[in-house]
PDB file of C-alpha atoms in Angstrom:
ATOM      1  CA  MET A   1      38.829-108.898-191.121  1.00  0.00           C
ATOM      2  CA  ILE A   2      41.167-108.523-188.120  1.00  0.00           C
ATOM      3  CA  MET A   3      43.675-106.643-190.292  1.00  0.00           C
ATOM      4  CA  ILE A   4      40.891-104.310-191.442  1.00  0.00           C
ATOM      5  CA  ALA A   5      40.281-103.390-187.799  1.00  0.00           C
ATOM      6  CA  VAL A   6      44.025-103.023-187.166  1.00  0.00           C
ATOM      7  CA  ALA A   7      44.361-100.651-190.128  1.00  0.00           C
ATOM      8  CA  PHE A   8      41.418 -98.569-188.897  1.00  0.00           C
ATOM      9  CA  LEU A   9      42.812 -98.286-185.370  1.00  0.00           C
ATOM     10  CA  LEU A  10      46.336 -97.512-186.552  1.00  0.00           C
ATOM     11  CA  GLY A  11      45.056 -94.835-188.935  1.00  0.00           C
ATOM     12  CA  MET A  12      43.037 -93.239-186.146  1.00  0.00           C
ATOM     13  CA  ILE A  13      45.798 -93.352-183.504  1.00  0.00           C
ATOM     14  CA  LEU A  14      48.515 -92.040-185.835  1.00  0.00           C
ATOM     15  CA  CYS A  15      46.290 -89.205-187.058  1.00  0.00           C
ATOM     16  CA  LEU A  16      45.554 -88.205-183.465  1.00  0.00           C
ATOM     17  CA  LEU A  17      49.259 -88.315-182.603  1.00  0.00           C
ATOM     18  CA  PHE A  18      50.446 -86.390-185.659  1.00  0.00           C
ATOM     19  CA  GLY A  19      47.748 -83.746-185.349  1.00  0.00           C
ATOM     20  CA  VAL A  20      49.047 -82.007-182.231  1.00  0.00           C
ATOM     21  CA  PRO A  21      52.589 -81.156-183.427  1.00  0.00           C
ATOM     22  CA  TYR A  22      51.457 -80.381-186.974  1.00  0.00           C
ATOM     23  CA  ILE A  23      48.726 -77.953-185.897  1.00  0.00           C
ATOM     24  CA  SER A  24      51.202 -76.327-183.499  1.00  0.00           C
ATOM     25  CA  PHE A  25      53.640 -75.930-186.409  1.00  0.00           C
ATOM     26  CA  LEU A  26      50.960 -74.347-188.610  1.00  0.00           C
ATOM     27  CA  LYS A  27      50.028 -71.873-185.884  1.00  0.00           C
ATOM     28  CA  LYS A  28      53.644 -70.868-185.310  1.00  0.00           C
ATOM     29  CA  LYS A  29      54.165 -70.316-189.043  1.00  0.00           C
ATOM     30  CA  MET A  30      50.768 -68.571-189.276  1.00  0.00           C
ATOM     31  CA  ILE A  31      49.666 -70.857-192.125  1.00  0.00           C
ATOM     32  CA  GLY A  32      45.939 -70.193-192.227  1.00  0.00           C
ATOM     33  CA  GLN A  33      42.950 -70.446-194.529  1.00  0.00           C
ATOM     34  CA  TYR A  34      41.845 -67.563-196.747  1.00  0.00           C
ATOM     35  CA  VAL A  35      38.073 -67.297-197.142  1.00  0.00           C
ATOM     36  CA  LYS A  36      36.405 -66.218-200.382  1.00  0.00           C
ATOM     37  CA  ASP A  37      34.294 -63.051-200.297  1.00  0.00           C
ATOM     38  CA  VAL A  38      31.361 -64.987-201.807  1.00  0.00           C
ATOM     39  CA  ALA A  39      31.300 -67.472-198.914  1.00  0.00           C
ATOM     40  CA  PRO A  40      28.452 -67.215-196.377  1.00  0.00           C
ATOM     41  CA  GLU A  41      29.031 -64.445-193.852  1.00  0.00           C
ATOM     42  CA  ALA A  42      29.450 -66.929-191.004  1.00  0.00           C
ATOM     43  CA  HIS A  43      32.542 -68.312-192.753  1.00  0.00           C
ATOM     44  CA  GLN A  44      34.483 -65.072-192.452  1.00  0.00           C
ATOM     45  CA  LYS A  45      35.320 -65.956-188.841  1.00  0.00           C
ATOM     46  CA  LYS A  46      37.129 -69.071-190.154  1.00  0.00           C
ATOM     47  CA  GLU A  47      39.749 -66.821-191.769  1.00  0.00           C
ATOM     48  CA  GLY A  48      43.193 -67.753-190.469  1.00  0.00           C
ATOM     49  CA  THR A  49      42.279 -71.259-189.295  1.00  0.00           C
ATOM     50  CA  PRO A  50      45.306 -73.539-189.941  1.00  0.00           C
ATOM     51  CA  THR A  51      45.036 -75.468-193.211  1.00  0.00           C
ATOM     52  CA  THR A  52      46.873 -78.280-195.099  1.00  0.00           C
ATOM     53  CA  GLY A  53      45.818 -80.702-192.339  1.00  0.00           C
ATOM     54  CA  GLY A  54      45.648 -83.301-195.078  1.00  0.00           C
ATOM     55  CA  VAL A  55      49.405 -83.685-194.639  1.00  0.00           C
ATOM     56  CA  PHE A  56      49.073 -85.478-191.307  1.00  0.00           C
ATOM     57  CA  ILE A  57      45.956 -87.407-192.400  1.00  0.00           C
ATOM     58  CA  ILE A  58      47.780 -88.820-195.415  1.00  0.00           C
ATOM     59  CA  THR A  59      50.989 -89.476-193.460  1.00  0.00           C
ATOM     60  CA  ALA A  60      48.931 -91.464-190.944  1.00  0.00           C
ATOM     61  CA  VAL A  61      47.183 -93.401-193.719  1.00  0.00           C
ATOM     62  CA  ILE A  62      50.385 -94.336-195.526  1.00  0.00           C
ATOM     63  CA  ILE A  63      52.217 -95.459-192.372  1.00  0.00           C
ATOM     64  CA  ALA A  64      49.174 -97.351-191.045  1.00  0.00           C
ATOM     65  CA  SER A  65      48.657 -99.006-194.432  1.00  0.00           C
ATOM     66  CA  ILE A  66      52.273-100.106-194.848  1.00  0.00           C
ATOM     67  CA  ILE A  67      52.481-101.495-191.304  1.00  0.00           C
ATOM     68  CA  THR A  68      49.206-103.400-191.617  1.00  0.00           C
ATOM     69  CA  LEU A  69      49.969-104.635-195.136  1.00  0.00           C
ATOM     70  CA  ALA A  70      53.322-105.919-193.907  1.00  0.00           C
ATOM     71  CA  LEU A  71      51.684-107.688-190.956  1.00  0.00           C
ATOM     72  CA  ALA A  72      49.087-109.218-193.278  1.00  0.00           C
ATOM     73  CA  GLN A  73      51.783-110.054-195.857  1.00  0.00           C
ATOM     74  CA  SER A  74      49.712-108.183-198.447  1.00  0.00           C
ATOM     75  CA  LEU A  75      52.292-105.729-199.797  1.00  0.00           C
ATOM     76  CA  SER A  76      51.093-106.316-203.335  1.00  0.00           C
ATOM     77  CA  GLU A  77      51.503-104.499-206.634  1.00  0.00           C
ATOM     78  CA  GLU A  78      47.894-103.382-206.261  1.00  0.00           C
ATOM     79  CA  ALA A  79      48.644-101.728-202.911  1.00  0.00           C
ATOM     80  CA  PHE A  80      51.703-100.018-204.399  1.00  0.00           C
ATOM     81  CA  ILE A  81      49.704 -98.525-207.285  1.00  0.00           C
ATOM     82  CA  ILE A  82      46.960 -97.304-204.958  1.00  0.00           C
ATOM     83  CA  LEU A  83      49.392 -95.655-202.541  1.00  0.00           C
ATOM     84  CA  ILE A  84      51.457 -94.048-205.311  1.00  0.00           C
ATOM     85  CA  THR A  85      48.266 -92.618-206.842  1.00  0.00           C
ATOM     86  CA  PHE A  86      47.292 -91.329-203.400  1.00  0.00           C
ATOM     87  CA  ILE A  87      50.671 -89.627-202.971  1.00  0.00           C
ATOM     88  CA  PHE A  88      50.536 -88.020-206.423  1.00  0.00           C
ATOM     89  CA  TYR A  89      47.099 -86.577-205.654  1.00  0.00           C
ATOM     90  CA  THR A  90      48.487 -85.294-202.362  1.00  0.00           C
ATOM     91  CA  PHE A  91      51.210 -83.383-204.188  1.00  0.00           C
ATOM     92  CA  ALA A  92      48.643 -81.882-206.581  1.00  0.00           C
ATOM     93  CA  GLY A  93      46.465 -80.775-203.670  1.00  0.00           C
ATOM     94  CA  PHE A  94      49.423 -79.414-201.738  1.00  0.00           C
ATOM     95  CA  GLN A  95      50.520 -77.374-204.741  1.00  0.00           C
ATOM     96  CA  ASP A  96      47.041 -75.849-204.866  1.00  0.00           C
ATOM     97  CA  ASP A  97      47.141 -75.014-201.142  1.00  0.00           C
ATOM     98  CA  TYR A  98      50.682 -73.635-201.423  1.00  0.00           C
ATOM     99  CA  LEU A  99      49.692 -71.217-204.188  1.00  0.00           C
ATOM    100  CA  LYS A 100      46.749 -70.003-202.103  1.00  0.00           C
ATOM    101  CA  LEU A 101      48.953 -69.406-199.079  1.00  0.00           C
ATOM    102  CA  LYS A 102      51.717 -67.815-201.124  1.00  0.00           C
ATOM    103  CA  GLY A 103      49.307 -65.473-202.896  1.00  0.00           C
ATOM    104  CA  LYS A 104      47.360 -64.813-199.681  1.00  0.00           C
ATOM    105  CA  HIS A 105      43.998 -65.473-201.324  1.00  0.00           C
ATOM    106  CA  ASN A 106      41.709 -68.447-201.945  1.00  0.00           C
ATOM    107  CA  ASP A 107      42.693 -68.956-205.596  1.00  0.00           C
ATOM    108  CA  GLY A 108      45.276 -71.670-206.185  1.00  0.00           C
ATOM    109  CA  LEU A 109      45.736 -73.709-209.346  1.00  0.00           C
ATOM    110  CA  SER A 110      43.545 -72.765-212.287  1.00  0.00           C
ATOM    111  CA  ALA A 111      40.569 -75.064-212.879  1.00  0.00           C
ATOM    112  CA  LYS A 112      42.208 -76.310-216.088  1.00  0.00           C
ATOM    113  CA  GLY A 113      45.568 -76.871-214.410  1.00  0.00           C
ATOM    114  CA  LYS A 114      44.003 -78.791-211.539  1.00  0.00           C
ATOM    115  CA  LEU A 115      41.893 -80.956-213.874  1.00  0.00           C
ATOM    116  CA  LEU A 116      44.845 -81.828-216.105  1.00  0.00           C
ATOM    117  CA  ARG A 117      46.835 -82.963-213.068  1.00  0.00           C
ATOM    118  CA  GLN A 118      43.921 -85.063-211.829  1.00  0.00           C
ATOM    119  CA  ILE A 119      43.438 -86.723-215.216  1.00  0.00           C
ATOM    120  CA  ALA A 120      47.154 -87.471-215.612  1.00  0.00           C
ATOM    121  CA  ILE A 121      47.315 -89.101-212.165  1.00  0.00           C
ATOM    122  CA  ALA A 122      44.097 -91.077-212.763  1.00  0.00           C
ATOM    123  CA  LEU A 123      45.683 -92.735-215.787  1.00  0.00           C
ATOM    124  CA  LEU A 124      48.074 -94.679-213.519  1.00  0.00           C
ATOM    125  CA  PRO A 125      45.487 -96.897-211.759  1.00  0.00           C
ATOM    126  CA  THR A 126      43.392 -97.010-214.943  1.00  0.00           C
ATOM    127  CA  ILE A 127      46.219 -98.492-217.012  1.00  0.00           C
ATOM    128  CA  TYR A 128      47.136-100.842-214.161  1.00  0.00           C
ATOM    129  CA  VAL A 129      43.580-102.249-213.978  1.00  0.00           C
ATOM    130  CA  MET A 130      43.354-102.705-217.743  1.00  0.00           C
ATOM    131  CA  MET A 131      46.704-104.502-217.949  1.00  0.00           C
ATOM    132  CA  SER A 132      46.423-106.694-214.859  1.00  0.00           C
ATOM    133  CA  ASN A 133      42.770-107.690-214.813  1.00  0.00           C
ATOM    134  CA  THR A 134      41.050-109.993-217.320  1.00  0.00           C
ATOM    135  CA  PHE A 135      37.858-108.030-216.687  1.00  0.00           C
ATOM    136  CA  GLY A 136      39.673-104.691-216.580  1.00  0.00           C
ATOM    137  CA  THR A 137      37.562-103.132-219.326  1.00  0.00           C
ATOM    138  CA  TYR A 138      34.233-104.459-218.059  1.00  0.00           C
ATOM    139  CA  PHE A 139      31.600-102.286-216.431  1.00  0.00           C
ATOM    140  CA  SER A 140      28.870-103.989-214.419  1.00  0.00           C
ATOM    141  CA  ILE A 141      25.509-103.013-212.968  1.00  0.00           C
ATOM    142  CA  GLY A 142      24.265-105.919-210.916  1.00  0.00           C
ATOM    143  CA  SER A 143      24.438-109.042-213.061  1.00  0.00           C
ATOM    144  CA  PHE A 144      24.580-106.971-216.265  1.00  0.00           C
ATOM    145  CA  GLU A 145      28.093-106.670-217.686  1.00  0.00           C
ATOM    146  CA  ILE A 146      29.387-104.868-220.738  1.00  0.00           C
ATOM    147  CA  ASP A 147      32.899-104.839-222.144  1.00  0.00           C
ATOM    148  CA  LEU A 148      33.653-101.184-222.890  1.00  0.00           C
ATOM    149  CA  GLY A 149      36.991-101.982-224.487  1.00  0.00           C
ATOM    150  CA  TRP A 150      39.043 -98.851-225.093  1.00  0.00           C
ATOM    151  CA  LEU A 151      36.134 -96.706-223.905  1.00  0.00           C
ATOM    152  CA  TYR A 152      36.761 -97.969-220.381  1.00  0.00           C
ATOM    153  CA  PRO A 153      39.718 -95.620-219.700  1.00  0.00           C
ATOM    154  CA  ILE A 154      37.370 -92.667-220.231  1.00  0.00           C
ATOM    155  CA  LEU A 155      34.959 -94.064-217.643  1.00  0.00           C
ATOM    156  CA  ALA A 156      37.720 -94.910-215.157  1.00  0.00           C
ATOM    157  CA  VAL A 157      39.410 -91.513-215.418  1.00  0.00           C
ATOM    158  CA  PHE A 158      36.002 -89.840-215.095  1.00  0.00           C
ATOM    159  CA  VAL A 159      35.222 -91.844-211.932  1.00  0.00           C
ATOM    160  CA  ILE A 160      38.565 -91.026-210.291  1.00  0.00           C
ATOM    161  CA  THR A 161      38.712 -87.326-211.201  1.00  0.00           C
ATOM    162  CA  GLY A 162      35.004 -86.966-210.500  1.00  0.00           C
ATOM    163  CA  ALA A 163      35.395 -88.452-207.017  1.00  0.00           C
ATOM    164  CA  SER A 164      38.384 -86.198-206.338  1.00  0.00           C
ATOM    165  CA  ASN A 165      36.459 -83.055-207.299  1.00  0.00           C
ATOM    166  CA  ALA A 166      33.250 -84.151-205.590  1.00  0.00           C
ATOM    167  CA  TYR A 167      35.005 -84.759-202.282  1.00  0.00           C
ATOM    168  CA  ASN A 168      36.807 -81.446-202.672  1.00  0.00           C
ATOM    169  CA  LEU A 169      33.449 -79.661-203.092  1.00  0.00           C
ATOM    170  CA  THR A 170      32.112 -81.356-199.958  1.00  0.00           C
ATOM    171  CA  ASP A 171      34.947 -80.009-197.820  1.00  0.00           C
ATOM    172  CA  GLY A 172      33.187 -76.752-196.976  1.00  0.00           C
ATOM    173  CA  LEU A 173      32.041 -77.111-193.370  1.00  0.00           C
ATOM    174  CA  ASP A 174      33.837 -78.156-190.198  1.00  0.00           C
ATOM    175  CA  GLY A 175      33.810 -81.948-190.015  1.00  0.00           C
ATOM    176  CA  LEU A 176      31.678 -82.466-193.134  1.00  0.00           C
ATOM    177  CA  ALA A 177      34.189 -84.120-195.468  1.00  0.00           C
ATOM    178  CA  ALA A 178      35.775 -86.158-192.664  1.00  0.00           C
ATOM    179  CA  SER A 179      32.513 -87.540-191.249  1.00  0.00           C
ATOM    180  CA  THR A 180      30.887 -88.376-194.587  1.00  0.00           C
ATOM    181  CA  GLY A 181      34.164 -89.732-195.952  1.00  0.00           C
ATOM    182  CA  MET A 182      34.652 -92.003-192.963  1.00  0.00           C
ATOM    183  CA  PHE A 183      31.408 -93.906-193.671  1.00  0.00           C
ATOM    184  CA  ALA A 184      32.170 -94.038-197.407  1.00  0.00           C
ATOM    185  CA  PHE A 185      35.574 -95.630-196.805  1.00  0.00           C
ATOM    186  CA  VAL A 186      34.162 -98.132-194.309  1.00  0.00           C
ATOM    187  CA  ALA A 187      31.702 -99.275-196.988  1.00  0.00           C
ATOM    188  CA  CYS A 188      34.510 -99.421-199.571  1.00  0.00           C
ATOM    189  CA  SER A 189      36.663-101.468-197.242  1.00  0.00           C
ATOM    190  CA  LEU A 190      33.936-104.058-196.724  1.00  0.00           C
ATOM    191  CA  VAL A 191      33.193-104.359-200.457  1.00  0.00           C
ATOM    192  CA  LEU A 192      36.895-104.727-201.232  1.00  0.00           C
ATOM    193  CA  PHE A 193      37.365-107.322-198.499  1.00  0.00           C
ATOM    194  CA  LEU A 194      34.435-109.376-199.775  1.00  0.00           C
ATOM    195  CA  THR A 195      35.815-109.300-203.329  1.00  0.00           C
ATOM    196  CA  ASP A 196      39.276-110.486-202.246  1.00  0.00           C
ATOM    197  CA  HIS A 197      41.000-107.133-202.696  1.00  0.00           C
ATOM    198  CA  SER A 198      42.514-107.448-199.232  1.00  0.00           C
ATOM    199  CA  SER A 199      45.324-104.941-199.700  1.00  0.00           C
ATOM    200  CA  ALA A 200      42.948-102.281-201.035  1.00  0.00           C
ATOM    201  CA  ALA A 201      40.531-103.048-198.177  1.00  0.00           C
ATOM    202  CA  ILE A 202      43.302-102.421-195.636  1.00  0.00           C
ATOM    203  CA  ILE A 203      44.194 -99.063-197.205  1.00  0.00           C
ATOM    204  CA  SER A 204      40.523 -98.034-197.259  1.00  0.00           C
ATOM    205  CA  ALA A 205      40.144 -98.957-193.589  1.00  0.00           C
ATOM    206  CA  ALA A 206      43.252 -96.919-192.714  1.00  0.00           C
ATOM    207  CA  VAL A 207      41.674 -93.881-194.395  1.00  0.00           C
ATOM    208  CA  ALA A 208      38.407 -94.395-192.493  1.00  0.00           C
ATOM    209  CA  GLY A 209      40.330 -94.558-189.223  1.00  0.00           C
ATOM    210  CA  ALA A 210      42.426 -91.487-190.022  1.00  0.00           C
ATOM    211  CA  LEU A 211      39.310 -89.483-190.903  1.00  0.00           C
ATOM    212  CA  PHE A 212      37.726 -90.540-187.612  1.00  0.00           C
ATOM    213  CA  GLY A 213      40.837 -89.336-185.788  1.00  0.00           C
ATOM    214  CA  PHE A 214      40.883 -86.112-187.816  1.00  0.00           C
ATOM    215  CA  LEU A 215      37.396 -85.264-186.553  1.00  0.00           C
ATOM    216  CA  ARG A 216      39.021 -84.613-183.167  1.00  0.00           C
ATOM    217  CA  TYR A 217      40.630 -81.530-184.720  1.00  0.00           C
ATOM    218  CA  ASN A 218      38.150 -80.722-187.488  1.00  0.00           C
ATOM    219  CA  LYS A 219      34.763 -80.929-185.780  1.00  0.00           C
ATOM    220  CA  PRO A 220      32.997 -77.568-185.225  1.00  0.00           C
ATOM    221  CA  LYS A 221      34.742 -75.267-184.319  1.00  0.00           C
ATOM    222  CA  ALA A 222      37.634 -76.634-186.378  1.00  0.00           C
ATOM    223  CA  GLN A 223      41.227 -76.328-185.178  1.00  0.00           C
ATOM    224  CA  VAL A 224      42.491 -77.216-188.678  1.00  0.00           C
ATOM    225  CA  PHE A 225      41.189 -77.761-192.214  1.00  0.00           C
ATOM    226  CA  MET A 226      42.381 -80.630-194.417  1.00  0.00           C
ATOM    227  CA  GLY A 227      42.724 -78.271-197.394  1.00  0.00           C
ATOM    228  CA  ASP A 228      43.009 -79.436-200.986  1.00  0.00           C
ATOM    229  CA  THR A 229      46.045 -81.421-199.820  1.00  0.00           C
ATOM    230  CA  GLY A 230      43.615 -83.749-198.100  1.00  0.00           C
ATOM    231  CA  SER A 231      40.367 -83.428-200.050  1.00  0.00           C
ATOM    232  CA  LEU A 232      41.762 -83.881-203.577  1.00  0.00           C
ATOM    233  CA  ALA A 233      43.860 -86.867-202.462  1.00  0.00           C
ATOM    234  CA  ILE A 234      41.167 -88.579-200.389  1.00  0.00           C
ATOM    235  CA  GLY A 235      38.547 -88.107-203.095  1.00  0.00           C
ATOM    236  CA  GLY A 236      40.965 -89.363-205.734  1.00  0.00           C
ATOM    237  CA  LEU A 237      41.696 -92.403-203.590  1.00  0.00           C
ATOM    238  CA  LEU A 238      37.970 -93.125-203.228  1.00  0.00           C
ATOM    239  CA  GLY A 239      37.591 -93.203-207.008  1.00  0.00           C
ATOM    240  CA  THR A 240      40.768 -95.252-207.387  1.00  0.00           C
ATOM    241  CA  LEU A 241      39.479 -97.904-204.985  1.00  0.00           C
ATOM    242  CA  ALA A 242      36.220 -98.145-206.948  1.00  0.00           C
ATOM    243  CA  VAL A 243      38.118 -98.653-210.212  1.00  0.00           C
ATOM    244  CA  VAL A 244      40.590-101.159-208.763  1.00  0.00           C
ATOM    245  CA  GLY A 245      37.793-103.030-206.984  1.00  0.00           C
ATOM    246  CA  LYS A 246      35.511-102.866-210.046  1.00  0.00           C
ATOM    247  CA  PHE A 247      32.545-101.361-208.198  1.00  0.00           C
ATOM    248  CA  GLU A 248      32.279 -98.107-210.134  1.00  0.00           C
ATOM    249  CA  PHE A 249      28.463 -98.193-210.159  1.00  0.00           C
ATOM    250  CA  LEU A 250      28.224 -98.819-206.401  1.00  0.00           C
ATOM    251  CA  LEU A 251      30.299 -95.686-205.837  1.00  0.00           C
ATOM    252  CA  ILE A 252      27.196 -93.652-206.701  1.00  0.00           C
ATOM    253  CA  PHE A 253      25.636 -94.965-203.478  1.00  0.00           C
ATOM    254  CA  ILE A 254      28.800 -95.122-201.379  1.00  0.00           C
ATOM    255  CA  GLY A 255      29.566 -91.510-202.296  1.00  0.00           C
ATOM    256  CA  ALA A 256      25.937 -90.360-202.439  1.00  0.00           C
ATOM    257  CA  VAL A 257      26.618 -87.190-200.438  1.00  0.00           C
ATOM    258  CA  PHE A 258      29.501 -86.234-202.737  1.00  0.00           C
ATOM    259  CA  VAL A 259      27.330 -86.895-205.794  1.00  0.00           C
ATOM    260  CA  MET A 260      24.582 -84.728-204.312  1.00  0.00           C
ATOM    261  CA  GLU A 261      27.027 -81.884-203.636  1.00  0.00           C
ATOM    262  CA  THR A 262      28.350 -82.025-207.200  1.00  0.00           C
ATOM    263  CA  LEU A 263      24.904 -82.201-208.790  1.00  0.00           C
ATOM    264  CA  SER A 264      23.809 -79.153-206.801  1.00  0.00           C
ATOM    265  CA  VAL A 265      26.661 -77.149-208.356  1.00  0.00           C
ATOM    266  CA  ILE A 266      25.939 -78.423-211.876  1.00  0.00           C
ATOM    267  CA  LEU A 267      22.192 -77.716-211.591  1.00  0.00           C
ATOM    268  CA  GLN A 268      22.855 -74.275-210.133  1.00  0.00           C
ATOM    269  CA  VAL A 269      25.134 -73.320-213.026  1.00  0.00           C
ATOM    270  CA  ILE A 270      22.781 -74.698-215.702  1.00  0.00           C
ATOM    271  CA  SER A 271      19.757 -72.976-214.178  1.00  0.00           C
ATOM    272  CA  PHE A 272      21.493 -69.606-213.829  1.00  0.00           C
ATOM    273  CA  LYS A 273      22.934 -69.670-217.343  1.00  0.00           C
ATOM    274  CA  THR A 274      19.674 -70.738-219.009  1.00  0.00           C
ATOM    275  CA  THR A 275      17.050 -68.905-216.947  1.00  0.00           C
ATOM    276  CA  GLY A 276      19.005 -66.351-214.915  1.00  0.00           C
ATOM    277  CA  LYS A 277      17.559 -67.892-211.753  1.00  0.00           C
ATOM    278  CA  ARG A 278      19.202 -69.957-209.024  1.00  0.00           C
ATOM    279  CA  ILE A 279      17.701 -73.214-207.742  1.00  0.00           C
ATOM    280  CA  PHE A 280      19.584 -73.006-204.435  1.00  0.00           C
ATOM    281  CA  LYS A 281      20.451 -70.032-202.297  1.00  0.00           C
ATOM    282  CA  MET A 282      24.075 -71.086-202.736  1.00  0.00           C
ATOM    283  CA  SER A 283      25.899 -74.172-203.939  1.00  0.00           C
ATOM    284  CA  PRO A 284      27.311 -76.655-203.056  1.00  0.00           C
ATOM    285  CA  ILE A 285      24.104 -77.604-201.303  1.00  0.00           C
ATOM    286  CA  HIS A 286      25.520 -77.555-197.756  1.00  0.00           C
ATOM    287  CA  HIS A 287      25.735 -73.753-198.119  1.00  0.00           C
ATOM    288  CA  HIS A 288      22.066 -73.688-199.158  1.00  0.00           C
ATOM    289  CA  PHE A 289      21.089 -75.309-195.871  1.00  0.00           C
ATOM    290  CA  GLU A 290      23.336 -72.870-194.014  1.00  0.00           C
ATOM    291  CA  LEU A 291      21.496 -69.934-195.550  1.00  0.00           C
ATOM    292  CA  CYS A 292      18.195 -71.641-194.702  1.00  0.00           C
ATOM    293  CA  GLY A 293      19.161 -71.328-191.044  1.00  0.00           C
ATOM    294  CA  TRP A 294      20.542 -74.779-190.299  1.00  0.00           C
ATOM    295  CA  SER A 295      23.444 -74.812-187.869  1.00  0.00           C
ATOM    296  CA  GLU A 296      26.783 -76.178-189.035  1.00  0.00           C
ATOM    297  CA  LYS A 297      26.529 -79.072-186.579  1.00  0.00           C
ATOM    298  CA  LYS A 298      23.050 -80.015-187.818  1.00  0.00           C
ATOM    299  CA  ILE A 299      24.176 -80.071-191.453  1.00  0.00           C
ATOM    300  CA  VAL A 300      27.205 -82.207-190.651  1.00  0.00           C
ATOM    301  CA  LEU A 301      25.150 -84.670-188.590  1.00  0.00           C
ATOM    302  CA  VAL A 302      22.433 -85.004-191.246  1.00  0.00           C
ATOM    303  CA  PHE A 303      24.922 -85.417-194.075  1.00  0.00           C
ATOM    304  CA  ALA A 304      27.009 -87.924-192.087  1.00  0.00           C
ATOM    305  CA  PHE A 305      23.851 -89.926-191.301  1.00  0.00           C
ATOM    306  CA  THR A 306      22.926 -89.817-194.986  1.00  0.00           C
ATOM    307  CA  SER A 307      26.389 -91.101-195.907  1.00  0.00           C
ATOM    308  CA  ALA A 308      26.039 -93.953-193.416  1.00  0.00           C
ATOM    309  CA  ILE A 309      22.585 -94.910-194.752  1.00  0.00           C
ATOM    310  CA  PHE A 310      23.699 -94.911-198.379  1.00  0.00           C
ATOM    311  CA  GLY A 311      26.852 -96.823-197.457  1.00  0.00           C
ATOM    312  CA  ALA A 312      24.664 -99.497-195.883  1.00  0.00           C
ATOM    313  CA  LEU A 313      22.409 -99.466-198.953  1.00  0.00           C
ATOM    314  CA  ALA A 314      25.460-100.000-201.162  1.00  0.00           C
ATOM    315  CA  LEU A 315      26.415-103.046-199.085  1.00  0.00           C
ATOM    316  CA  VAL A 316      22.874-104.443-199.412  1.00  0.00           C
ATOM    317  CA  LEU A 317      22.976-103.950-203.185  1.00  0.00           C
ATOM    318  CA  PHE A 318      26.384-105.600-203.302  1.00  0.00           C
ATOM    319  CA  TYR A 319      25.064-108.607-201.353  1.00  0.00           C
ATOM    320  CA  LEU A 320      22.064-108.928-203.665  1.00  0.00           C
ATOM    321  CA  THR A 321      24.285-108.866-206.742  1.00  0.00           C
ATOM    322  CA  GLN A 322      26.541-111.519-205.233  1.00  0.00           C
ATOM    323  CA  GLN A 323      23.489-113.677-204.629  1.00  0.00           C
ATOM    324  CA  GLY A 324      22.307-113.153-208.190  1.00  0.00           C
ATOM    325  CA  VAL A 325      19.094-111.449-207.092  1.00  0.00           C
ATOM    326  CA  ILE A 326      19.802-108.378-209.236  1.00  0.00           C
TER     327      ILE A 326
END
């Protein structure tokens, strides 16, 4: 548990240290966010805010993870696969951000191109889990277990790509993705630690710490956005940890806010295409609350609190399953 705390602190400190020079670099190069015309009117003032902040978040996470893993003598194959997957997702997100900046608009990779990249990267940890774990193809809900066999890769890839996209959708307000993600990764770290996935727990803690440090620069009014460089990678890592740690079902609770954001988009699209009416004023749902008059700070605080509550609930459910209660 000491190494979990070390990873968290290192992630936070390194992110704080890397943020200052990187944001200064972005400002000098005038690398700023382009805002879509369909975004709420209040978002137009965010135009030009430095983006790709995910670069220094991920750099902090990787360095903090490697240092802590070395100290804990936990530089395992599992850690290597997780970090490589994280890096690949970072490249995919950075490519998306680069195309947006190059084209001077908010359209990067096509939806199909982005999804294909996410699926291809998700296959790496999926294959690793299936080949290295006796229970690699099992899916469990409480004490109920089912061997999905060759159907498991579909589930695993869905979990990883789904988490990547869900986290990406959540990154729409200053501090929202960082604050909700921080609590999600703390919960993940504890579950992983308690299931003897110590190397994965250390990496998860490093992410939680880095996100906490990133809030210094991303809280309202944000000095920098993480961009797809950060959101696609961090979301992909969240799904990867769930697959490696075999707690895919618990991820529904750990990532409850991200699930809610995604469902709001799905329901909005279905409703509009079938009835011509919208359920929400705008989706993802954080924009709905914005248009209802909630301040950005209020939305972030409520969503972060919700993430913390559901993270705690996930830990309670995990404890009950370990005790054989459910």
